[in-house]
PDB file of C-alpha atoms in Angstrom:
ATOM      1  CA  UNK X   1     -25.286  35.679  13.297  1.00 40.00           C
ATOM      2  CA  UNK X   2     -23.069  34.848  10.335  1.00 42.00           C
ATOM      3  CA  UNK X   3     -19.790  33.344  11.503  1.00 44.00           C
ATOM      4  CA  UNK X   4     -16.476  32.437   9.911  1.00 40.00           C
ATOM      5  CA  UNK X   5     -15.055  33.300   6.541  1.00 39.00           C
ATOM      6  CA  UNK X   6     -15.259  30.951   3.573  1.00 45.00           C
ATOM      7  CA  UNK X   7     -11.456  30.816   3.417  1.00 57.00           C
ATOM      8  CA  UNK X   8     -11.106  29.458   6.964  1.00 73.00           C
ATOM      9  CA  UNK X   9     -11.953  25.979   8.147  1.00 83.00           C
ATOM     10  CA  UNK X  10     -13.897  26.055  11.429  1.00 89.00           C
ATOM     11  CA  UNK X  11     -13.817  23.088  13.785  1.00 92.00           C
ATOM     12  CA  UNK X  12     -16.975  21.409  15.056  1.00 92.00           C
ATOM     13  CA  UNK X  13     -17.433  24.225  17.607  1.00 94.00           C
ATOM     14  CA  UNK X  14     -17.253  26.907  14.918  1.00 93.00           C
ATOM     15  CA  UNK X  15     -13.768  28.068  15.945  1.00 96.00           C
ATOM     16  CA  UNK X  16     -10.862  28.717  13.593  1.00 95.00           C
ATOM     17  CA  UNK X  17      -7.183  28.260  14.368  1.00 95.00           C
ATOM     18  CA  UNK X  18      -5.526  31.613  14.966  1.00 95.00           C
ATOM     19  CA  UNK X  19      -2.603  30.477  12.821  1.00 93.00           C
ATOM     20  CA  UNK X  20      -4.945  30.612   9.793  1.00 93.00           C
ATOM     21  CA  UNK X  21      -5.411  34.338  10.363  1.00 94.00           C
ATOM     22  CA  UNK X  22      -3.012  37.187   9.654  1.00 92.00           C
ATOM     23  CA  UNK X  23      -2.705  40.398  11.627  1.00 90.00           C
ATOM     24  CA  UNK X  24      -1.984  43.661   9.812  1.00 88.00           C
ATOM     25  CA  UNK X  25      -2.231  47.054  11.423  1.00 81.00           C
ATOM     26  CA  UNK X  26      -4.488  45.802  14.192  1.00 83.00           C
ATOM     27  CA  UNK X  27      -6.850  44.112  11.733  1.00 91.00           C
ATOM     28  CA  UNK X  28      -7.398  40.397  11.194  1.00 94.00           C
ATOM     29  CA  UNK X  29      -7.568  38.748   7.795  1.00 94.00           C
ATOM     30  CA  UNK X  30      -8.439  35.309   6.548  1.00 91.00           C
ATOM     31  CA  UNK X  31      -6.753  35.302   3.174  1.00 88.00           C
ATOM     32  CA  UNK X  32      -7.700  38.655   1.632  1.00 89.00           C
ATOM     33  CA  UNK X  33     -10.928  39.016   3.614  1.00 91.00           C
ATOM     34  CA  UNK X  34     -11.044  41.076   6.786  1.00 93.00           C
ATOM     35  CA  UNK X  35     -12.707  39.242   9.663  1.00 94.00           C
ATOM     36  CA  UNK X  36     -13.696  40.199  13.206  1.00 94.00           C
ATOM     37  CA  UNK X  37     -13.616  38.340  16.493  1.00 94.00           C
ATOM     38  CA  UNK X  38     -16.769  38.030  18.549  1.00 93.00           C
ATOM     39  CA  UNK X  39     -17.239  40.804  21.150  1.00 93.00           C
ATOM     40  CA  UNK X  40     -16.899  38.276  23.981  1.00 92.00           C
ATOM     41  CA  UNK X  41     -13.300  37.406  23.114  1.00 91.00           C
ATOM     42  CA  UNK X  42     -11.792  40.704  21.993  1.00 93.00           C
ATOM     43  CA  UNK X  43      -9.664  40.948  25.121  1.00 93.00           C
ATOM     44  CA  UNK X  44      -8.646  37.298  24.798  1.00 96.00           C
ATOM     45  CA  UNK X  45      -7.628  37.861  21.164  1.00 96.00           C
ATOM     46  CA  UNK X  46      -5.432  40.851  22.052  1.00 95.00           C
ATOM     47  CA  UNK X  47      -3.761  38.756  24.758  1.00 96.00           C
ATOM     48  CA  UNK X  48      -3.068  35.908  22.330  1.00 96.00           C
ATOM     49  CA  UNK X  49      -1.720  38.263  19.671  1.00 95.00           C
ATOM     50  CA  UNK X  50       0.916  39.484  22.134  1.00 95.00           C
ATOM     51  CA  UNK X  51       2.419  35.980  22.385  1.00 95.00           C
ATOM     52  CA  UNK X  52       3.263  34.180  19.152  1.00 94.00           C
ATOM     53  CA  UNK X  53       3.231  30.697  20.698  1.00 95.00           C
ATOM     54  CA  UNK X  54      -0.187  31.241  22.253  1.00 96.00           C
ATOM     55  CA  UNK X  55      -1.529  32.688  19.007  1.00 96.00           C
ATOM     56  CA  UNK X  56      -0.356  29.640  17.058  1.00 95.00           C
ATOM     57  CA  UNK X  57      -2.066  27.281  19.528  1.00 95.00           C
ATOM     58  CA  UNK X  58      -5.311  29.192  19.984  1.00 97.00           C
ATOM     59  CA  UNK X  59      -8.703  28.923  18.361  1.00 97.00           C
ATOM     60  CA  UNK X  60     -11.249  31.747  18.277  1.00 96.00           C
ATOM     61  CA  UNK X  61     -14.667  32.537  16.829  1.00 95.00           C
ATOM     62  CA  UNK X  62     -14.762  35.060  13.999  1.00 94.00           C
ATOM     63  CA  UNK X  63     -17.468  36.951  12.122  1.00 91.00           C
ATOM     64  CA  UNK X  64     -17.587  38.584   8.732  1.00 90.00           C
ATOM     65  CA  UNK X  65     -19.216  41.672  10.282  1.00 90.00           C
ATOM     66  CA  UNK X  66     -17.868  43.844  13.088  1.00 90.00           C
ATOM     67  CA  UNK X  67     -20.553  43.094  15.677  1.00 86.00           C
ATOM     68  CA  UNK X  68     -20.537  45.077  18.894  1.00 84.00           C
ATOM     69  CA  UNK X  69     -22.654  44.509  21.983  1.00 81.00           C
ATOM     70  CA  UNK X  70     -23.458  47.260  24.455  1.00 78.00           C
ATOM     71  CA  UNK X  71     -24.029  45.938  27.965  1.00 76.00           C
ATOM     72  CA  UNK X  72     -24.831  47.656  31.207  1.00 76.00           C
ATOM     73  CA  UNK X  73     -21.947  47.695  33.717  1.00 78.00           C
ATOM     74  CA  UNK X  74     -21.502  44.241  35.290  1.00 85.00           C
ATOM     75  CA  UNK X  75     -20.083  43.847  38.793  1.00 84.00           C
ATOM     76  CA  UNK X  76     -18.877  40.692  40.468  1.00 84.00           C
ATOM     77  CA  UNK X  77     -16.215  38.998  42.540  1.00 81.00           C
ATOM     78  CA  UNK X  78     -12.842  38.815  40.735  1.00 79.00           C
ATOM     79  CA  UNK X  79     -12.505  35.499  38.972  1.00 82.00           C
ATOM     80  CA  UNK X  80      -9.040  34.936  40.480  1.00 82.00           C
ATOM     81  CA  UNK X  81     -10.697  34.124  43.819  1.00 82.00           C
ATOM     82  CA  UNK X  82     -12.431  31.117  42.283  1.00 85.00           C
ATOM     83  CA  UNK X  83      -9.268  29.786  40.670  1.00 86.00           C
ATOM     84  CA  UNK X  84      -7.251  30.316  43.850  1.00 84.00           C
ATOM     85  CA  UNK X  85      -9.834  28.351  45.832  1.00 83.00           C
ATOM     86  CA  UNK X  86      -9.707  25.532  43.274  1.00 82.00           C
ATOM     87  CA  UNK X  87      -5.912  25.313  43.361  1.00 81.00           C
ATOM     88  CA  UNK X  88      -5.838  25.368  47.163  1.00 82.00           C
ATOM     89  CA  UNK X  89      -8.263  22.432  47.379  1.00 73.00           C
ATOM     90  CA  UNK X  90      -5.411  19.987  46.779  1.00 68.00           C
ATOM     91  CA  UNK X  91      -7.439  18.129  44.186  1.00 66.00           C
ATOM     92  CA  UNK X  92     -10.434  17.524  46.427  1.00 73.00           C
ATOM     93  CA  UNK X  93     -13.920  18.034  44.932  1.00 78.00           C
ATOM     94  CA  UNK X  94     -15.093  21.554  45.669  1.00 84.00           C
ATOM     95  CA  UNK X  95     -18.048  23.784  44.847  1.00 85.00           C
ATOM     96  CA  UNK X  96     -17.850  27.496  45.682  1.00 87.00           C
ATOM     97  CA  UNK X  97     -20.276  30.378  45.208  1.00 86.00           C
ATOM     98  CA  UNK X  98     -18.955  33.952  45.026  1.00 87.00           C
ATOM     99  CA  UNK X  99     -21.085  37.073  45.236  1.00 82.00           C
ATOM    100  CA  UNK X 100     -20.390  40.750  45.893  1.00 80.00           C
ATOM    101  CA  UNK X 101     -21.218  41.647  49.526  1.00 78.00           C
ATOM    102  CA  UNK X 102     -24.421  43.710  49.867  1.00 76.00           C
ATOM    103  CA  UNK X 103     -25.099  43.094  46.186  1.00 75.00           C
ATOM    104  CA  UNK X 104     -28.715  44.300  46.503  1.00 75.00           C
ATOM    105  CA  UNK X 105     -27.491  47.914  46.844  1.00 78.00           C
ATOM    106  CA  UNK X 106     -26.321  47.804  43.246  1.00 79.00           C
ATOM    107  CA  UNK X 107     -29.527  46.490  41.687  1.00 76.00           C
ATOM    108  CA  UNK X 108     -30.809  49.006  39.166  1.00 76.00           C
ATOM    109  CA  UNK X 109     -27.372  50.640  39.001  1.00 77.00           C
ATOM    110  CA  UNK X 110     -25.464  47.758  37.434  1.00 80.00           C
ATOM    111  CA  UNK X 111     -25.898  44.128  36.475  1.00 86.00           C
ATOM    112  CA  UNK X 112     -24.846  41.876  39.351  1.00 86.00           C
ATOM    113  CA  UNK X 113     -22.950  38.690  38.520  1.00 89.00           C
ATOM    114  CA  UNK X 114     -22.807  35.558  40.651  1.00 90.00           C
ATOM    115  CA  UNK X 115     -19.812  33.277  40.132  1.00 91.00           C
ATOM    116  CA  UNK X 116     -20.048  29.529  40.704  1.00 92.00           C
ATOM    117  CA  UNK X 117     -16.911  27.382  40.539  1.00 92.00           C
ATOM    118  CA  UNK X 118     -16.721  23.602  40.619  1.00 90.00           C
ATOM    119  CA  UNK X 119     -13.612  21.430  40.852  1.00 90.00           C
ATOM    120  CA  UNK X 120     -13.401  17.635  40.672  1.00 89.00           C
ATOM    121  CA  UNK X 121     -10.865  14.924  39.948  1.00 87.00           C
ATOM    122  CA  UNK X 122     -11.181  13.537  36.443  1.00 86.00           C
ATOM    123  CA  UNK X 123      -8.712  10.802  35.514  1.00 84.00           C
ATOM    124  CA  UNK X 124      -5.203  12.241  35.299  1.00 84.00           C
ATOM    125  CA  UNK X 125      -6.250  15.871  35.781  1.00 89.00           C
ATOM    126  CA  UNK X 126      -8.482  18.201  37.775  1.00 90.00           C
ATOM    127  CA  UNK X 127     -11.529  19.508  35.973  1.00 92.00           C
ATOM    128  CA  UNK X 128     -12.374  23.109  36.755  1.00 92.00           C
ATOM    129  CA  UNK X 129     -15.604  24.761  35.642  1.00 93.00           C
ATOM    130  CA  UNK X 130     -16.952  28.216  36.392  1.00 93.00           C
ATOM    131  CA  UNK X 131     -20.272  29.855  35.532  1.00 95.00           C
ATOM    132  CA  UNK X 132     -21.039  33.548  35.776  1.00 93.00           C
ATOM    133  CA  UNK X 133     -24.776  34.245  36.033  1.00 94.00           C
ATOM    134  CA  UNK X 134     -26.266  37.713  35.536  1.00 91.00           C
ATOM    135  CA  UNK X 135     -29.166  38.852  37.717  1.00 88.00           C
ATOM    136  CA  UNK X 136     -31.246  40.506  34.955  1.00 86.00           C
ATOM    137  CA  UNK X 137     -30.400  38.219  32.054  1.00 88.00           C
ATOM    138  CA  UNK X 138     -30.539  34.534  31.128  1.00 93.00           C
ATOM    139  CA  UNK X 139     -27.023  34.821  29.667  1.00 93.00           C
ATOM    140  CA  UNK X 140     -24.359  32.642  31.278  1.00 95.00           C
ATOM    141  CA  UNK X 141     -20.608  32.973  30.791  1.00 95.00           C
ATOM    142  CA  UNK X 142     -18.852  29.619  31.177  1.00 96.00           C
ATOM    143  CA  UNK X 143     -15.224  28.492  31.301  1.00 96.00           C
ATOM    144  CA  UNK X 144     -13.791  24.994  31.437  1.00 96.00           C
ATOM    145  CA  UNK X 145     -10.204  24.048  32.232  1.00 95.00           C
ATOM    146  CA  UNK X 146      -8.200  20.886  32.778  1.00 95.00           C
ATOM    147  CA  UNK X 147      -5.481  21.404  35.379  1.00 93.00           C
ATOM    148  CA  UNK X 148      -2.562  19.001  35.792  1.00 91.00           C
ATOM    149  CA  UNK X 149      -2.621  17.283  39.175  1.00 87.00           C
ATOM    150  CA  UNK X 150       0.722  18.858  39.971  1.00 86.00           C
ATOM    151  CA  UNK X 151      -1.210  22.167  39.932  1.00 84.00           C
ATOM    152  CA  UNK X 152       1.662  23.700  37.976  1.00 88.00           C
ATOM    153  CA  UNK X 153       0.077  24.034  34.525  1.00 92.00           C
ATOM    154  CA  UNK X 154      -3.200  23.899  32.603  1.00 94.00           C
ATOM    155  CA  UNK X 155      -3.757  21.370  29.809  1.00 95.00           C
ATOM    156  CA  UNK X 156      -6.842  22.914  28.246  1.00 96.00           C
ATOM    157  CA  UNK X 157      -9.087  25.956  28.567  1.00 97.00           C
ATOM    158  CA  UNK X 158     -12.163  27.024  26.628  1.00 97.00           C
ATOM    159  CA  UNK X 159     -15.061  29.421  27.103  1.00 97.00           C
ATOM    160  CA  UNK X 160     -18.644  29.796  25.932  1.00 97.00           C
ATOM    161  CA  UNK X 161     -21.818  31.812  26.372  1.00 96.00           C
ATOM    162  CA  UNK X 162     -25.329  30.372  26.544  1.00 97.00           C
ATOM    163  CA  UNK X 163     -28.798  30.981  27.952  1.00 97.00           C
ATOM    164  CA  UNK X 164     -30.021  29.134  31.057  1.00 97.00           C
ATOM    165  CA  UNK X 165     -33.450  29.150  32.658  1.00 95.00           C
ATOM    166  CA  UNK X 166     -33.830  29.830  36.389  1.00 93.00           C
ATOM    167  CA  UNK X 167     -34.455  26.115  36.940  1.00 94.00           C
ATOM    168  CA  UNK X 168     -31.303  25.164  35.049  1.00 95.00           C
ATOM    169  CA  UNK X 169     -29.276  27.629  37.093  1.00 94.00           C
ATOM    170  CA  UNK X 170     -30.608  26.083  40.283  1.00 92.00           C
ATOM    171  CA  UNK X 171     -29.507  22.633  39.116  1.00 92.00           C
ATOM    172  CA  UNK X 172     -26.054  23.904  38.185  1.00 92.00           C
ATOM    173  CA  UNK X 173     -25.672  25.667  41.536  1.00 88.00           C
ATOM    174  CA  UNK X 174     -26.894  22.657  43.518  1.00 87.00           C
ATOM    175  CA  UNK X 175     -24.775  19.999  41.836  1.00 81.00           C
ATOM    176  CA  UNK X 176     -22.133  21.704  39.718  1.00 81.00           C
ATOM    177  CA  UNK X 177     -23.954  20.012  36.859  1.00 85.00           C
ATOM    178  CA  UNK X 178     -22.906  20.979  33.341  1.00 91.00           C
ATOM    179  CA  UNK X 179     -26.051  21.883  31.386  1.00 94.00           C
ATOM    180  CA  UNK X 180     -25.762  23.002  27.779  1.00 94.00           C
ATOM    181  CA  UNK X 181     -28.131  25.950  27.482  1.00 95.00           C
ATOM    182  CA  UNK X 182     -29.823  27.496  24.485  1.00 96.00           C
ATOM    183  CA  UNK X 183     -27.750  29.437  21.953  1.00 96.00           C
ATOM    184  CA  UNK X 184     -24.588  27.729  23.196  1.00 97.00           C
ATOM    185  CA  UNK X 185     -21.659  29.492  21.525  1.00 96.00           C
ATOM    186  CA  UNK X 186     -18.011  28.654  22.126  1.00 97.00           C
ATOM    187  CA  UNK X 187     -15.673  31.641  21.773  1.00 97.00           C
ATOM    188  CA  UNK X 188     -12.122  30.391  22.236  1.00 97.00           C
ATOM    189  CA  UNK X 189     -10.042  27.332  23.043  1.00 97.00           C
ATOM    190  CA  UNK X 190      -6.400  26.580  23.853  1.00 97.00           C
ATOM    191  CA  UNK X 191      -4.681  23.244  24.405  1.00 96.00           C
ATOM    192  CA  UNK X 192      -1.147  22.533  25.597  1.00 94.00           C
ATOM    193  CA  UNK X 193       0.918  23.146  28.697  1.00 94.00           C
ATOM    194  CA  UNK X 194      -0.259  26.616  29.671  1.00 95.00           C
ATOM    195  CA  UNK X 195       1.010  28.325  32.787  1.00 95.00           C
ATOM    196  CA  UNK X 196      -1.539  28.934  35.516  1.00 92.00           C
ATOM    197  CA  UNK X 197      -1.091  32.694  35.076  1.00 93.00           C
ATOM    198  CA  UNK X 198      -1.810  32.522  31.328  1.00 95.00           C
ATOM    199  CA  UNK X 199      -4.965  30.471  31.905  1.00 93.00           C
ATOM    200  CA  UNK X 200      -6.089  32.870  34.643  1.00 92.00           C
ATOM    201  CA  UNK X 201      -5.555  35.872  32.356  1.00 93.00           C
ATOM    202  CA  UNK X 202      -7.587  34.258  29.571  1.00 94.00           C
ATOM    203  CA  UNK X 203     -10.497  33.485  31.895  1.00 93.00           C
ATOM    204  CA  UNK X 204     -10.362  36.944  33.487  1.00 91.00           C
ATOM    205  CA  UNK X 205     -10.468  38.589  30.065  1.00 92.00           C
ATOM    206  CA  UNK X 206     -13.472  36.506  29.037  1.00 94.00           C
ATOM    207  CA  UNK X 207     -15.631  37.066  32.113  1.00 91.00           C
ATOM    208  CA  UNK X 208     -17.285  40.519  31.833  1.00 87.00           C
ATOM    209  CA  UNK X 209     -17.710  41.342  35.543  1.00 85.00           C
ATOM    210  CA  UNK X 210     -15.665  44.217  36.956  1.00 74.00           C
ATOM    211  CA  UNK X 211     -14.460  44.490  40.560  1.00 68.00           C
ATOM    212  CA  UNK X 212     -15.916  47.126  42.879  1.00 66.00           C
ATOM    213  CA  UNK X 213     -13.232  49.778  42.625  1.00 67.00           C
ATOM    214  CA  UNK X 214     -13.806  53.322  43.847  1.00 67.00           C
ATOM    215  CA  UNK X 215     -13.757  54.544  40.233  1.00 66.00           C
ATOM    216  CA  UNK X 216     -16.362  51.986  39.233  1.00 63.00           C
ATOM    217  CA  UNK X 217     -18.653  52.913  42.134  1.00 69.00           C
ATOM    218  CA  UNK X 218     -18.368  56.575  41.194  1.00 70.00           C
ATOM    219  CA  UNK X 219     -19.233  55.724  37.584  1.00 65.00           C
ATOM    220  CA  UNK X 220     -22.468  53.975  38.563  1.00 63.00           C
ATOM    221  CA  UNK X 221     -23.364  56.574  41.189  1.00 68.00           C
ATOM    222  CA  UNK X 222     -23.167  54.361  44.268  1.00 67.00           C
ATOM    223  CA  UNK X 223     -20.000  55.620  45.956  1.00 59.00           C
TER     224      UNK X 223
END
């Protein structure tokens, strides 16, 4: 995949500062060249564009081509549950696994996502990590955040996709161990004093799983 435009300066993760891009009529430009965000962070990009301060602070991955990925419907537990559990831990180390009840009924109808969240104290902040594993794919969606010990704001948040083997997933689930998988690709990053709600929105927009609403069940023929 060809990434970034020659007129933008990517960081070591291949991300460009949003402030280097211009928005015109719903299209993004780097200089005079139109560029496109990766499919994984389209929702994140729209969210950042709606807030000038966030846009100025953000970094995203861009492509020269408009690449689109068609995925089967993905169901999972809402990410907010994992973040709520982390914030309610009071800073104590915590590892939580979230899965849709009776998830086997949906196999063959939709991709089922398992969410693993891990929280630990790290110096002056709490480190929060979450992995979303898909049942029929090696692809893993991963977010990392640094939360101030006051639990009132987030200092940093970034997100990536990668491929993990079954053995690597077992190690991550058992120990909350961070393992850099194959085809590791970071998609966005923000640093600063972000509100908890902003960080939660960014992570929700990145993770592809959808909650089990009545409309969703009807769409996949399980209701």
